[in-house]
Coordinates of C-alpha atoms in Angstrom, one line a residue:
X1 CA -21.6 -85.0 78.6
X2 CA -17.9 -84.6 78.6
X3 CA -16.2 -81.3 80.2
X4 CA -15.8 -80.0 76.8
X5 CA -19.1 -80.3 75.3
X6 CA -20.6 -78.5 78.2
X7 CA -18.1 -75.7 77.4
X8 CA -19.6 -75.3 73.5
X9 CA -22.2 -72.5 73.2
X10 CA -24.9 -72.2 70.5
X11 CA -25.3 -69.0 68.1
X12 CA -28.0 -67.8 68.0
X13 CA -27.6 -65.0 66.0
X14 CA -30.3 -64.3 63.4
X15 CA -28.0 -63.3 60.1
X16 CA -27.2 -66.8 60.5
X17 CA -28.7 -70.1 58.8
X18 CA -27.4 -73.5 60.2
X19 CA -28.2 -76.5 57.9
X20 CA -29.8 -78.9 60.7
X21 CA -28.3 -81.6 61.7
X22 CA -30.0 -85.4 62.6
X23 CA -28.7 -84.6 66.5
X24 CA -29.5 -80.7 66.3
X25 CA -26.1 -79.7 67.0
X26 CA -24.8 -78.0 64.3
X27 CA -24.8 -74.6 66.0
X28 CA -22.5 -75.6 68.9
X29 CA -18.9 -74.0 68.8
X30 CA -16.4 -73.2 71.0
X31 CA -16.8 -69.4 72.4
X32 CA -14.1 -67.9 70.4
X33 CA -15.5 -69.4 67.4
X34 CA -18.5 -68.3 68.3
X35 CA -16.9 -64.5 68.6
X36 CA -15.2 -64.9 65.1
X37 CA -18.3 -66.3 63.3
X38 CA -20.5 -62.9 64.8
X39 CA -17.5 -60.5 64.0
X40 CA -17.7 -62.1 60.3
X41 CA -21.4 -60.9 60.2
X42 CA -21.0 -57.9 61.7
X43 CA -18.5 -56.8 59.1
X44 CA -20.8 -58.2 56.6
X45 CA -23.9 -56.5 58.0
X46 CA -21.6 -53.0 57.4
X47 CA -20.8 -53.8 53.8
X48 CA -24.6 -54.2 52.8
X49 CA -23.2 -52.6 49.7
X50 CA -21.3 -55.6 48.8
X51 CA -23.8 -58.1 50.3
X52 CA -27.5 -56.1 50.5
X53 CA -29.5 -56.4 53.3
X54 CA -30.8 -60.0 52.9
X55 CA -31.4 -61.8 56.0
X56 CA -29.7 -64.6 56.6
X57 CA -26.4 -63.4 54.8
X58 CA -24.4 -66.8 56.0
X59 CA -25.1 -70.3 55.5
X60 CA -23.1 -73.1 57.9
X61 CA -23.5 -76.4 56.3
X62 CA -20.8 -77.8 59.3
X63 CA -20.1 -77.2 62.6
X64 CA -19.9 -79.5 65.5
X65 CA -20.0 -83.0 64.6
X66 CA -19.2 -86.0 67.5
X67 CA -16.1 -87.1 67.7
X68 CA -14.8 -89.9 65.4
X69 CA -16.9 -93.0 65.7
X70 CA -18.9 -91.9 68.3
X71 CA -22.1 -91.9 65.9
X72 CA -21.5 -95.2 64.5
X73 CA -19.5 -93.8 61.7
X74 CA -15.9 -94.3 60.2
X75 CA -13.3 -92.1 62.7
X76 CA -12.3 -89.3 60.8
X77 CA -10.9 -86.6 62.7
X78 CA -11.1 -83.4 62.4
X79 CA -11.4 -79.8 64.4
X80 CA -15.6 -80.1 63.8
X81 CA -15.0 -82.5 66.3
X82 CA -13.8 -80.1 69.1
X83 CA -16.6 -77.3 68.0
X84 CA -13.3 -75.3 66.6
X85 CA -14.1 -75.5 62.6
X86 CA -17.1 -74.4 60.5
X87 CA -17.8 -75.2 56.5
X88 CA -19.4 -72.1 55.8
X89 CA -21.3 -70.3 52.6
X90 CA -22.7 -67.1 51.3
X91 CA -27.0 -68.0 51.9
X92 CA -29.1 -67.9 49.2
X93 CA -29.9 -65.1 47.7
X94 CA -26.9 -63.1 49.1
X95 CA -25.2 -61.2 46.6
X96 CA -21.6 -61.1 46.5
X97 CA -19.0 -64.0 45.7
X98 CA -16.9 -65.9 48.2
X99 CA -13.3 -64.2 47.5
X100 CA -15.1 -61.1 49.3
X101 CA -16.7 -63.4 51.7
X102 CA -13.0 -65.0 52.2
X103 CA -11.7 -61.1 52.6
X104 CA -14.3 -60.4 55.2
X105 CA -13.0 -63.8 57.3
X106 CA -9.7 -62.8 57.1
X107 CA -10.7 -60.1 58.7
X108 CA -12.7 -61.2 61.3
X109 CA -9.5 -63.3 62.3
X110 CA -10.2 -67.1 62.0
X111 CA -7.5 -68.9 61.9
X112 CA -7.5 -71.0 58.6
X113 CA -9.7 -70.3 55.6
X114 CA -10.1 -72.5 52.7
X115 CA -11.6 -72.5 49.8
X116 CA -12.8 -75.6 48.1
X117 CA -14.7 -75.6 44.5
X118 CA -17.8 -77.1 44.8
X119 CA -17.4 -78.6 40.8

């Protein structure tokens, strides 16, 4: 393993659901990643108002993925590649809608948010 990858920690943290991936490695992110994903949570976890109590509030459907081509696949590059980026989604059940959700990461201070339709 490169330099890099042995830099990437897992989360852990239980108020979070990661969508498995074929190499198990879809929890791997860079530690400040990893800070800002558990900040968002935390700031969830205080508006159970807005969100109830449901465990797991957060869904990650993408985190780290191998660099391009290095599965086989097409190169595509992108910052899942470096552990820096993650696709992520209210879980099931979780009330609330994803302009709050997009409020509360805001908040939490990632970097880029986007939102893309799902129709």
């Amino acid at each position: 393993a490169s330099p890099d990858f042995a830099r990437l920690v897992s989360n852990a943290n239980p108020a979070v659901e990661f969508v498995q991936d074929p190499h198990g490695i879809s929890n791997l992110m860079t530690s400040r990643l990893n800070v800002k994903l558990n900040l968002l949570v935390s700031l969830m976890q205080d508006a159970t108002a807005v969100f109830g109590t449901d465990m797991p509030l957060l869904s990650v459907s993408q985190a780290y993925q191998f660099p391009p081509g290095a599965d086989g696949a097409l190169p595509t590059v992108s910052l899942h590649n470096e552990a820096r980026a993650i696709r992520v989604a209210l879980a099931a059940g979780v009330r609330g809608n994803l302009s709050v959700l997009m409020r509360f990461a805001n908040a939490a201070g990632f970097d880029w948010i986007h939102y893309a339709d799902a129709s």
